[in-house]
PDB file of C-alpha atoms in Angstrom:
ATOM      1  CA  UNK A 159     -22.432  -0.426 -10.757  1.00  0.00           C
ATOM      2  CA  UNK A 160     -20.170   2.526 -11.396  1.00  0.00           C
ATOM      3  CA  UNK A 161     -18.567   2.298 -14.770  1.00  0.00           C
ATOM      4  CA  UNK A 162     -15.541   4.283 -15.826  1.00  0.00           C
ATOM      5  CA  UNK A 163     -14.245   3.657 -19.322  1.00  0.00           C
ATOM      6  CA  UNK A 164     -11.062   4.794 -21.002  1.00  0.00           C
ATOM      7  CA  UNK A 165     -10.691   5.191 -24.746  1.00  0.00           C
ATOM      8  CA  UNK A 166      -7.711   2.890 -25.221  1.00  0.00           C
ATOM      9  CA  UNK A 167      -6.126   0.037 -23.270  1.00  0.00           C
ATOM     10  CA  UNK A 168      -2.807   0.335 -25.086  1.00  0.00           C
ATOM     11  CA  UNK A 169      -1.343   3.257 -27.004  1.00  0.00           C
ATOM     12  CA  UNK A 170       2.008   3.749 -28.740  1.00  0.00           C
ATOM     13  CA  UNK A 171       3.067   7.251 -29.753  1.00  0.00           C
ATOM     14  CA  UNK A 172       6.160   9.014 -31.020  1.00  0.00           C
ATOM     15  CA  UNK A 173       8.106  11.678 -29.169  1.00  0.00           C
ATOM     16  CA  UNK A 174       6.646  15.113 -29.886  1.00  0.00           C
ATOM     17  CA  UNK A 175       3.172  13.863 -30.808  1.00  0.00           C
ATOM     18  CA  UNK A 176       0.069  15.334 -29.211  1.00  0.00           C
ATOM     19  CA  UNK A 177      -1.769  12.624 -27.299  1.00  0.00           C
ATOM     20  CA  UNK A 178      -5.381  12.571 -26.125  1.00  0.00           C
ATOM     21  CA  UNK A 179      -6.600  10.175 -23.445  1.00  0.00           C
ATOM     22  CA  UNK A 180     -10.346  10.074 -22.955  1.00  0.00           C
ATOM     23  CA  UNK A 181     -12.313   9.016 -19.883  1.00  0.00           C
ATOM     24  CA  UNK A 182     -16.078   8.631 -19.553  1.00  0.00           C
ATOM     25  CA  UNK A 183     -18.118   7.789 -16.467  1.00  0.00           C
ATOM     26  CA  UNK A 184     -21.790   6.855 -16.441  1.00  0.00           C
ATOM     27  CA  UNK A 185     -22.762   7.535 -12.822  1.00  0.00           C
ATOM     28  CA  UNK A 186     -23.245  11.305 -12.940  1.00  0.00           C
ATOM     29  CA  UNK A 187     -20.251  11.867 -10.656  1.00  0.00           C
ATOM     30  CA  UNK A 188     -19.134  15.425 -10.108  1.00  0.00           C
ATOM     31  CA  UNK A 189     -15.453  14.669  -9.531  1.00  0.00           C
ATOM     32  CA  UNK A 190     -12.989  13.191 -11.985  1.00  0.00           C
ATOM     33  CA  UNK A 191      -9.273  12.478 -11.688  1.00  0.00           C
ATOM     34  CA  UNK A 192      -6.253  11.528 -13.784  1.00  0.00           C
ATOM     35  CA  UNK A 193      -3.388   9.560 -12.262  1.00  0.00           C
ATOM     36  CA  UNK A 194      -0.284   7.940 -13.583  1.00  0.00           C
ATOM     37  CA  UNK A 195       1.126   4.779 -12.059  1.00  0.00           C
ATOM     38  CA  UNK A 196       4.765   3.778 -12.260  1.00  0.00           C
ATOM     39  CA  UNK A 197       6.627   0.893 -10.598  1.00  0.00           C
ATOM     40  CA  UNK A 198       8.073   1.949  -7.264  1.00  0.00           C
ATOM     41  CA  UNK A 199       6.296   5.316  -7.342  1.00  0.00           C
ATOM     42  CA  UNK A 200       2.682   4.283  -6.896  1.00  0.00           C
ATOM     43  CA  UNK A 201      -0.253   6.385  -8.072  1.00  0.00           C
ATOM     44  CA  UNK A 202       0.411  10.073  -8.578  1.00  0.00           C
ATOM     45  CA  UNK A 203      -2.306  12.633  -9.201  1.00  0.00           C
ATOM     46  CA  UNK A 204      -1.896  14.667 -12.377  1.00  0.00           C
ATOM     47  CA  UNK A 205      -5.093  16.767 -12.559  1.00  0.00           C
ATOM     48  CA  UNK A 206      -8.590  16.670 -11.176  1.00  0.00           C
ATOM     49  CA  UNK A 207     -11.890  18.384 -11.793  1.00  0.00           C
ATOM     50  CA  UNK A 208     -14.759  19.114  -9.411  1.00  0.00           C
ATOM     51  CA  UNK A 209     -17.135  20.447 -12.016  1.00  0.00           C
ATOM     52  CA  UNK A 210     -17.604  21.006 -15.719  1.00  0.00           C
ATOM     53  CA  UNK A 211     -14.984  23.393 -17.130  1.00  0.00           C
ATOM     54  CA  UNK A 212     -13.144  23.407 -13.815  1.00  0.00           C
ATOM     55  CA  UNK A 213      -9.716  21.894 -13.291  1.00  0.00           C
ATOM     56  CA  UNK A 214      -7.127  21.772 -10.561  1.00  0.00           C
ATOM     57  CA  UNK A 215      -3.481  20.759 -10.671  1.00  0.00           C
ATOM     58  CA  UNK A 216      -2.458  17.657  -8.831  1.00  0.00           C
ATOM     59  CA  UNK A 217       1.018  16.668  -7.737  1.00  0.00           C
ATOM     60  CA  UNK A 218       2.631  16.278 -11.178  1.00  0.00           C
ATOM     61  CA  UNK A 219       0.845  18.471 -13.766  1.00  0.00           C
ATOM     62  CA  UNK A 220       3.923  19.447 -15.789  1.00  0.00           C
ATOM     63  CA  UNK A 221       3.665  18.371 -19.414  1.00  0.00           C
ATOM     64  CA  UNK A 222      -0.078  17.683 -19.183  1.00  0.00           C
ATOM     65  CA  UNK A 223      -3.325  19.558 -19.634  1.00  0.00           C
ATOM     66  CA  UNK A 224      -6.961  18.523 -19.223  1.00  0.00           C
ATOM     67  CA  UNK A 225     -10.362  19.348 -20.576  1.00  0.00           C
ATOM     68  CA  UNK A 226     -13.816  18.829 -19.099  1.00  0.00           C
ATOM     69  CA  UNK A 227     -16.523  20.135 -21.404  1.00  0.00           C
ATOM     70  CA  UNK A 228     -19.200  17.686 -20.242  1.00  0.00           C
ATOM     71  CA  UNK A 229     -19.864  16.258 -16.814  1.00  0.00           C
ATOM     72  CA  UNK A 230     -19.287  12.649 -17.864  1.00  0.00           C
ATOM     73  CA  UNK A 231     -16.095  13.186 -19.849  1.00  0.00           C
ATOM     74  CA  UNK A 232     -12.575  14.136 -18.725  1.00  0.00           C
ATOM     75  CA  UNK A 233      -9.697  14.267 -21.183  1.00  0.00           C
ATOM     76  CA  UNK A 234      -5.980  14.223 -20.502  1.00  0.00           C
ATOM     77  CA  UNK A 235      -3.754  15.859 -23.100  1.00  0.00           C
ATOM     78  CA  UNK A 236      -0.038  15.417 -23.573  1.00  0.00           C
ATOM     79  CA  UNK A 237       0.866  18.460 -25.658  1.00  0.00           C
ATOM     80  CA  UNK A 238       4.207  17.057 -26.829  1.00  0.00           C
ATOM     81  CA  UNK A 239       4.777  13.502 -25.676  1.00  0.00           C
ATOM     82  CA  UNK A 240       8.136  12.571 -24.227  1.00  0.00           C
ATOM     83  CA  UNK A 241       9.647   9.199 -23.340  1.00  0.00           C
ATOM     84  CA  UNK A 242       9.390   9.950 -19.609  1.00  0.00           C
ATOM     85  CA  UNK A 243       5.609  10.043 -20.015  1.00  0.00           C
ATOM     86  CA  UNK A 244       5.565   6.332 -20.777  1.00  0.00           C
ATOM     87  CA  UNK A 245       3.315   5.012 -18.028  1.00  0.00           C
ATOM     88  CA  UNK A 246      -0.027   3.526 -17.023  1.00  0.00           C
ATOM     89  CA  UNK A 247      -2.673   6.254 -16.954  1.00  0.00           C
ATOM     90  CA  UNK A 248      -5.704   5.786 -14.737  1.00  0.00           C
ATOM     91  CA  UNK A 249      -8.900   7.800 -14.673  1.00  0.00           C
ATOM     92  CA  UNK A 250     -11.195   7.832 -11.649  1.00  0.00           C
ATOM     93  CA  UNK A 251     -14.476   9.423 -10.636  1.00  0.00           C
ATOM     94  CA  UNK A 252     -16.219  10.039  -7.349  1.00  0.00           C
ATOM     95  CA  UNK A 253     -19.538  11.467  -6.222  1.00  0.00           C
ATOM     96  CA  UNK A 254     -20.078  14.541  -4.137  1.00  0.00           C
ATOM     97  CA  UNK A 255     -22.566  13.687  -1.437  1.00  0.00           C
ATOM     98  CA  UNK A 256     -23.608  16.758   0.573  1.00  0.00           C
ATOM     99  CA  UNK A 257     -22.809  16.211   4.205  1.00  0.00           C
ATOM    100  CA  UNK A 258     -20.801  13.055   3.505  1.00  0.00           C
ATOM    101  CA  UNK A 259     -17.610  12.622   5.497  1.00  0.00           C
ATOM    102  CA  UNK A 260     -15.631  10.981   2.691  1.00  0.00           C
ATOM    103  CA  UNK A 261     -15.979   9.947  -0.902  1.00  0.00           C
ATOM    104  CA  UNK A 262     -14.393   6.913  -2.497  1.00  0.00           C
ATOM    105  CA  UNK A 263     -13.036   6.934  -6.037  1.00  0.00           C
ATOM    106  CA  UNK A 264     -13.825   4.424  -8.759  1.00  0.00           C
ATOM    107  CA  UNK A 265     -11.241   3.666 -11.392  1.00  0.00           C
ATOM    108  CA  UNK A 266     -11.241   2.859 -15.076  1.00  0.00           C
ATOM    109  CA  UNK A 267      -9.244  -0.014 -16.605  1.00  0.00           C
ATOM    110  CA  UNK A 268      -6.220   2.139 -17.421  1.00  0.00           C
ATOM    111  CA  UNK A 269      -4.335   3.082 -20.590  1.00  0.00           C
ATOM    112  CA  UNK A 270      -0.824   1.759 -21.023  1.00  0.00           C
ATOM    113  CA  UNK A 271       0.966   4.514 -22.980  1.00  0.00           C
ATOM    114  CA  UNK A 272       4.342   3.940 -24.572  1.00  0.00           C
ATOM    115  CA  UNK A 273       6.216   6.909 -26.056  1.00  0.00           C
ATOM    116  CA  UNK A 274       9.006   5.953 -28.429  1.00  0.00           C
TER     117      UNK A 274
ATOM    118  CA  UNK B 114       3.320  15.901   5.552  1.00  0.00           C
ATOM    119  CA  UNK B 115       0.504  13.419   4.952  1.00  0.00           C
ATOM    120  CA  UNK B 116       1.895   9.975   4.249  1.00  0.00           C
ATOM    121  CA  UNK B 117       0.799   6.384   3.701  1.00  0.00           C
ATOM    122  CA  UNK B 118       3.170   3.422   4.110  1.00  0.00           C
ATOM    123  CA  UNK B 119       2.273  -0.152   3.259  1.00  0.00           C
ATOM    124  CA  UNK B 120       4.104  -3.256   4.403  1.00  0.00           C
ATOM    125  CA  UNK B 121       5.327  -5.673   3.381  1.00  0.00           C
ATOM    126  CA  UNK B 122       6.051  -4.705  -0.234  1.00  0.00           C
ATOM    127  CA  UNK B 123       5.505  -8.303  -1.282  1.00  0.00           C
ATOM    128  CA  UNK B 124       4.006 -11.318   0.447  1.00  0.00           C
ATOM    129  CA  UNK B 125       4.020 -14.932  -0.663  1.00  0.00           C
ATOM    130  CA  UNK B 126       1.559 -17.311   0.966  1.00  0.00           C
ATOM    131  CA  UNK B 127       0.544 -20.889   0.519  1.00  0.00           C
ATOM    132  CA  UNK B 128      -3.106 -21.497  -0.179  1.00  0.00           C
ATOM    133  CA  UNK B 129      -4.924 -21.536   3.155  1.00  0.00           C
ATOM    134  CA  UNK B 130      -2.166 -19.681   5.029  1.00  0.00           C
ATOM    135  CA  UNK B 131      -3.789 -16.655   6.677  1.00  0.00           C
ATOM    136  CA  UNK B 132      -1.911 -13.377   7.070  1.00  0.00           C
ATOM    137  CA  UNK B 133      -2.272  -9.594   7.330  1.00  0.00           C
ATOM    138  CA  UNK B 134      -1.220  -6.581   5.280  1.00  0.00           C
ATOM    139  CA  UNK B 135      -0.433  -3.325   7.032  1.00  0.00           C
ATOM    140  CA  UNK B 136      -1.166   0.277   6.092  1.00  0.00           C
ATOM    141  CA  UNK B 137       0.185   2.958   8.423  1.00  0.00           C
ATOM    142  CA  UNK B 138      -0.689   6.591   7.892  1.00  0.00           C
ATOM    143  CA  UNK B 139       0.044  10.070   9.150  1.00  0.00           C
ATOM    144  CA  UNK B 140      -2.553  12.651   8.200  1.00  0.00           C
ATOM    145  CA  UNK B 141      -3.719  15.869   9.773  1.00  0.00           C
ATOM    146  CA  UNK B 142      -7.302  14.699   9.947  1.00  0.00           C
ATOM    147  CA  UNK B 143      -8.576  11.409   8.599  1.00  0.00           C
ATOM    148  CA  UNK B 144     -11.741  11.505   6.557  1.00  0.00           C
ATOM    149  CA  UNK B 145     -11.596   7.983   5.216  1.00  0.00           C
ATOM    150  CA  UNK B 146      -9.266   5.060   4.580  1.00  0.00           C
ATOM    151  CA  UNK B 147      -9.790   2.975   1.466  1.00  0.00           C
ATOM    152  CA  UNK B 148      -8.597  -0.431   0.352  1.00  0.00           C
ATOM    153  CA  UNK B 149      -8.340  -1.359  -3.317  1.00  0.00           C
ATOM    154  CA  UNK B 150      -7.354  -4.506  -5.160  1.00  0.00           C
ATOM    155  CA  UNK B 151      -5.419  -4.191  -8.407  1.00  0.00           C
ATOM    156  CA  UNK B 152      -4.808  -7.021 -10.851  1.00  0.00           C
ATOM    157  CA  UNK B 153      -1.879  -6.744 -13.299  1.00  0.00           C
ATOM    158  CA  UNK B 154      -2.582  -4.348 -16.150  1.00  0.00           C
ATOM    159  CA  UNK B 155      -5.938  -3.245 -14.722  1.00  0.00           C
ATOM    160  CA  UNK B 156      -7.338  -0.363 -12.739  1.00  0.00           C
ATOM    161  CA  UNK B 157      -7.790  -0.561  -8.960  1.00  0.00           C
ATOM    162  CA  UNK B 158     -11.018  -2.140  -7.785  1.00  0.00           C
ATOM    163  CA  UNK B 159     -12.650  -0.601  -4.723  1.00  0.00           C
ATOM    164  CA  UNK B 160     -12.938  -2.951  -1.724  1.00  0.00           C
ATOM    165  CA  UNK B 161     -13.626  -1.095   1.545  1.00  0.00           C
ATOM    166  CA  UNK B 162     -13.984   2.267   3.220  1.00  0.00           C
ATOM    167  CA  UNK B 163     -13.197   2.749   6.918  1.00  0.00           C
ATOM    168  CA  UNK B 164     -13.454   6.069   8.709  1.00  0.00           C
ATOM    169  CA  UNK B 165     -13.454   5.603  12.448  1.00  0.00           C
ATOM    170  CA  UNK B 166     -11.050   3.771  14.767  1.00  0.00           C
ATOM    171  CA  UNK B 167     -12.407   0.372  15.730  1.00  0.00           C
ATOM    172  CA  UNK B 168     -14.391  -0.037  12.549  1.00  0.00           C
ATOM    173  CA  UNK B 169     -14.247  -3.356  10.680  1.00  0.00           C
ATOM    174  CA  UNK B 170     -15.472  -4.363   7.231  1.00  0.00           C
ATOM    175  CA  UNK B 171     -15.586  -7.851   5.710  1.00  0.00           C
ATOM    176  CA  UNK B 172     -15.885  -9.264   2.225  1.00  0.00           C
ATOM    177  CA  UNK B 173     -15.448 -12.975   1.607  1.00  0.00           C
ATOM    178  CA  UNK B 174     -11.954 -13.870   2.881  1.00  0.00           C
ATOM    179  CA  UNK B 175     -10.946 -10.254   3.508  1.00  0.00           C
ATOM    180  CA  UNK B 176     -11.420  -8.215   6.652  1.00  0.00           C
ATOM    181  CA  UNK B 177     -10.234  -4.641   7.061  1.00  0.00           C
ATOM    182  CA  UNK B 178      -9.706  -2.997  10.444  1.00  0.00           C
ATOM    183  CA  UNK B 179      -8.766   0.532  11.467  1.00  0.00           C
ATOM    184  CA  UNK B 180      -6.928   2.099  14.399  1.00  0.00           C
ATOM    185  CA  UNK B 181      -5.874   5.708  14.868  1.00  0.00           C
ATOM    186  CA  UNK B 182      -2.547   5.139  13.126  1.00  0.00           C
ATOM    187  CA  UNK B 183      -2.944   2.089  10.888  1.00  0.00           C
ATOM    188  CA  UNK B 184      -5.203  -0.297   9.086  1.00  0.00           C
ATOM    189  CA  UNK B 185      -4.866  -4.012   8.560  1.00  0.00           C
ATOM    190  CA  UNK B 186      -6.212  -6.129   5.756  1.00  0.00           C
ATOM    191  CA  UNK B 187      -6.577  -9.660   7.098  1.00  0.00           C
ATOM    192  CA  UNK B 188      -6.753 -12.476   4.584  1.00  0.00           C
ATOM    193  CA  UNK B 189      -8.197 -15.703   5.934  1.00  0.00           C
ATOM    194  CA  UNK B 190      -7.459 -18.988   4.149  1.00  0.00           C
ATOM    195  CA  UNK B 191      -6.415 -17.283   0.911  1.00  0.00           C
ATOM    196  CA  UNK B 192      -6.867 -18.838  -2.510  1.00  0.00           C
ATOM    197  CA  UNK B 193      -4.727 -18.329  -5.635  1.00  0.00           C
ATOM    198  CA  UNK B 194      -7.376 -15.973  -7.042  1.00  0.00           C
ATOM    199  CA  UNK B 195      -6.643 -13.577  -4.174  1.00  0.00           C
ATOM    200  CA  UNK B 196      -3.253 -12.891  -5.752  1.00  0.00           C
ATOM    201  CA  UNK B 197      -3.109  -9.181  -6.604  1.00  0.00           C
ATOM    202  CA  UNK B 198      -1.629  -5.911  -5.430  1.00  0.00           C
ATOM    203  CA  UNK B 199      -3.564  -4.375  -2.544  1.00  0.00           C
ATOM    204  CA  UNK B 200      -3.530  -0.605  -2.306  1.00  0.00           C
ATOM    205  CA  UNK B 201      -4.348   1.536   0.687  1.00  0.00           C
ATOM    206  CA  UNK B 202      -5.355   5.199   0.373  1.00  0.00           C
ATOM    207  CA  UNK B 203      -6.382   7.886   2.841  1.00  0.00           C
ATOM    208  CA  UNK B 204      -8.515  10.950   2.405  1.00  0.00           C
ATOM    209  CA  UNK B 205      -7.484  13.774   4.687  1.00  0.00           C
ATOM    210  CA  UNK B 206      -9.298  16.848   5.869  1.00  0.00           C
ATOM    211  CA  UNK B 207      -8.089  19.959   4.072  1.00  0.00           C
ATOM    212  CA  UNK B 208      -9.494  23.050   5.706  1.00  0.00           C
ATOM    213  CA  UNK B 209     -13.186  22.406   5.919  1.00  0.00           C
ATOM    214  CA  UNK B 210     -13.249  20.178   2.873  1.00  0.00           C
ATOM    215  CA  UNK B 211     -12.262  16.698   1.823  1.00  0.00           C
ATOM    216  CA  UNK B 212      -8.763  16.328   0.428  1.00  0.00           C
ATOM    217  CA  UNK B 213      -7.655  14.140  -2.417  1.00  0.00           C
ATOM    218  CA  UNK B 214      -6.644  10.521  -1.912  1.00  0.00           C
ATOM    219  CA  UNK B 215      -3.087   9.757  -0.843  1.00  0.00           C
ATOM    220  CA  UNK B 216      -2.025   6.284  -1.933  1.00  0.00           C
ATOM    221  CA  UNK B 217       0.487   3.864  -0.512  1.00  0.00           C
ATOM    222  CA  UNK B 218       2.703   1.930  -2.905  1.00  0.00           C
ATOM    223  CA  UNK B 219       0.869  -1.312  -2.356  1.00  0.00           C
ATOM    224  CA  UNK B 220       1.518  -4.863  -1.198  1.00  0.00           C
ATOM    225  CA  UNK B 221       1.878  -7.489  -3.904  1.00  0.00           C
ATOM    226  CA  UNK B 222       0.285 -10.696  -2.676  1.00  0.00           C
ATOM    227  CA  UNK B 223       1.018 -14.066  -4.284  1.00  0.00           C
ATOM    228  CA  UNK B 224      -0.896 -17.150  -3.177  1.00  0.00           C
ATOM    229  CA  UNK B 225       0.505 -20.465  -4.322  1.00  0.00           C
ATOM    230  CA  UNK B 226      -1.681 -23.580  -4.628  1.00  0.00           C
TER     231      UNK B 226
END
């Protein structure tokens, strides 16, 4: 089974702090994603990565950065946390299958971040 | 603009009362449609992939179907443990490549004993 793990289930930080959210997948997937999920807004893509050291902006990248130094690990960084970044953060991974028509994503358990 | 709309937003059923959830989509070129189940405070759990009109997939009490404009998730004789939010997502064609997933806002299903 695909397993995606996230470093923390719950996190409480202060405004202005630098926050690191870690995600690790054990299925050798090429693609990794960070989303945030808010009531009424659904899942929104923050950043994604198709390869080590590569990153692409999603729909809402402002206030976030990412790092992918190893294939299995994808980190989300909040440089200076703000209260409007209080949310559920979800990491996902997916394989790249040459010639495949689609590729489904597999999600981690989520990190509930509260910024005070 | 690519878009996914799920209805209803919330659905309350009695145990054993069958029903359907709807996911309508507008995309430039569908690569795949995905159904996920999400329990409170947890990440989405992958259920099904559909990619061609007429396709059907089944898993226990759930059956997903696909037409050119929408997908249905049919729940037959639901049990309380089927209570969850069900998310629909589509993957569109972007140029010659696969696009990212576009999610609907979900249908929150409650099944009462």
